[in-house]
CSV table of C-alpha atoms in Angstrom, one decimal:
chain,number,residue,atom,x,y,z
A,39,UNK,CA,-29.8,-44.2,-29.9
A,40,UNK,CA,-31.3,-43.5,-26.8
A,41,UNK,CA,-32.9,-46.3,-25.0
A,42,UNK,CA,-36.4,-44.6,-24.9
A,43,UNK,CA,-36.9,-43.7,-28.3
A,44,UNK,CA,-35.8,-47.6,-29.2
A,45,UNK,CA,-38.6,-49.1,-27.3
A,46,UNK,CA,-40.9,-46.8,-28.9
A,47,UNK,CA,-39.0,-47.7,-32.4
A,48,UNK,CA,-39.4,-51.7,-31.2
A,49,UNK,CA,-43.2,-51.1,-31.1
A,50,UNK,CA,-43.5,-49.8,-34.3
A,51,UNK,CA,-41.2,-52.6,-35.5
A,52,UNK,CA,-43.3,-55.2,-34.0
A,53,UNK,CA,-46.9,-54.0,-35.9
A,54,UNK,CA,-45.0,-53.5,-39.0
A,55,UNK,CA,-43.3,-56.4,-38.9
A,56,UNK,CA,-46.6,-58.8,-38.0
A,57,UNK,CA,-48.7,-56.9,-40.5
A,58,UNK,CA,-46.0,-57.8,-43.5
A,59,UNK,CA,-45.5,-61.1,-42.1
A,60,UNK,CA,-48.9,-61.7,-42.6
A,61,UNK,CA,-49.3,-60.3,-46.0
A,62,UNK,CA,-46.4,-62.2,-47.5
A,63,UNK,CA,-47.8,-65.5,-45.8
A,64,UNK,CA,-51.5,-64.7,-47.0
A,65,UNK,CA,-50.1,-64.0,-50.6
A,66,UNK,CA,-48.9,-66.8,-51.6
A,67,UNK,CA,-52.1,-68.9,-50.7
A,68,UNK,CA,-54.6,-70.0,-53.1
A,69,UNK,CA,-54.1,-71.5,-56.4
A,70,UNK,CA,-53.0,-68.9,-59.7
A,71,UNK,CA,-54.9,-69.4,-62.6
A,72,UNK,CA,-53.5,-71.4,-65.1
A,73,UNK,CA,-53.4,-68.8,-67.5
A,74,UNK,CA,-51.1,-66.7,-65.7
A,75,UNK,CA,-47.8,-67.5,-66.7
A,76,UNK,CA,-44.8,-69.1,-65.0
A,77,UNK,CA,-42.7,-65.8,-64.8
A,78,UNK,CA,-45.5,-64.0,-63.3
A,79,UNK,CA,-46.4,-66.5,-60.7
A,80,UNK,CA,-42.6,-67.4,-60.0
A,81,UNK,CA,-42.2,-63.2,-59.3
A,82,UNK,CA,-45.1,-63.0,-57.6
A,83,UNK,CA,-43.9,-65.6,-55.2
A,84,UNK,CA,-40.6,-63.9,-54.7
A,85,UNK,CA,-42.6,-60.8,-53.9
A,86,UNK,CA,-44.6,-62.6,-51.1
A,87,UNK,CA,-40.7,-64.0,-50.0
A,88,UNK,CA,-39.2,-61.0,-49.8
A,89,UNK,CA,-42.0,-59.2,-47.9
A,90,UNK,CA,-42.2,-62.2,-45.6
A,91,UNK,CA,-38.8,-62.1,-44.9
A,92,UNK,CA,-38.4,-58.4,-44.4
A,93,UNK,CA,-41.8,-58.6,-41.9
A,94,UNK,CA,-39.7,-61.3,-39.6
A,95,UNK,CA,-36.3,-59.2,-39.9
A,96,UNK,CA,-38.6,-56.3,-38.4
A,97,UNK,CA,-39.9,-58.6,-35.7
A,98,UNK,CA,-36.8,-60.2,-34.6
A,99,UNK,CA,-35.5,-56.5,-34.8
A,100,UNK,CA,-38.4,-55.5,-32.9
A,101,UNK,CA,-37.3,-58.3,-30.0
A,102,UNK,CA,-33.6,-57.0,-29.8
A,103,UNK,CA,-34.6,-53.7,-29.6
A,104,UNK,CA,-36.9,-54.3,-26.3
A,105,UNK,CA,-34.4,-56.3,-24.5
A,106,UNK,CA,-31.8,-53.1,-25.7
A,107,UNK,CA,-34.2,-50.5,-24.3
A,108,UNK,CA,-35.8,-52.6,-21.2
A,109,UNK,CA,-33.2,-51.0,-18.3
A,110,UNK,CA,-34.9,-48.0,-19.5
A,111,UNK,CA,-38.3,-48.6,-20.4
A,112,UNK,CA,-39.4,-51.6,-18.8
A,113,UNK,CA,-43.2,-51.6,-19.6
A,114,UNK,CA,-42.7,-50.3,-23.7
A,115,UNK,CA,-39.9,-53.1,-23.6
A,116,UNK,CA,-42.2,-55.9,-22.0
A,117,UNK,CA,-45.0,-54.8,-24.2
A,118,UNK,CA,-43.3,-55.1,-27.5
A,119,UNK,CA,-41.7,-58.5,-26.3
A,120,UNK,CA,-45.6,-59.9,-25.4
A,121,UNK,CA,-46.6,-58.6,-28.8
A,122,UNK,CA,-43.8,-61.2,-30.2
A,123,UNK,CA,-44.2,-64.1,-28.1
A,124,UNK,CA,-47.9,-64.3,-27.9
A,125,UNK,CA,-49.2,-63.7,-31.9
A,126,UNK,CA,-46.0,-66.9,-32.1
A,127,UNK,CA,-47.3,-69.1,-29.4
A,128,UNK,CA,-50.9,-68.6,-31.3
A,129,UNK,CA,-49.6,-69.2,-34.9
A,130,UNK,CA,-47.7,-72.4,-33.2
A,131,UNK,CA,-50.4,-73.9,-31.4
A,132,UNK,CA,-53.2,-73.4,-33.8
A,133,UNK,CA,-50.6,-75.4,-36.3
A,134,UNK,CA,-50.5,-77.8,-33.6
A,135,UNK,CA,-54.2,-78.9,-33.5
């Protein structure tokens, strides 16, 4: 893969990978209603798990893929590495107040 066309694949990555991150986090707040049954809530939660975990895979793909392509594409690589690290640093320190 040329190094170009993976820091433009690590930005895609990084949106992707945020915007299912979030979803399978936001998905499994809240209470279900206690009519719904067990098997419904139990594979709704693996739902939210699995697009959780395939949203972080992206990300941390994302972050490999910029330090891969940075020789090349220094500014696309830095980019896709801030859009990591900052959302984290806010999602750590808001948990932290």
């Amino acid at each position: 893969m040329k190094k170009t066309s993976a820091a433009n694949l690590a930005l895609i990555l990084v949106v992707a990978g945020w915007l299912l991150a979030c979803y399978g986090v936001m998905s499994q707040l809240g209470d279900p209603s206690p009519s719904v049954p067990h098997a419904q809530i139990e594979a709704a939660r693996h739902q939210s798990l699995a697009v959780l975990f395939i949203g972080v895979a992206s990300i941390l793909t994302a972050l490999w893929l910029s330090g891969y392509s940075f020789s090349t594409a220094k500014v696309r690589a830095s980019a896709c590495a801030a859009l990591v690290f900052l959302p984290s640093v806010a999602v750590v320190w808001s948990t932290l107040l």
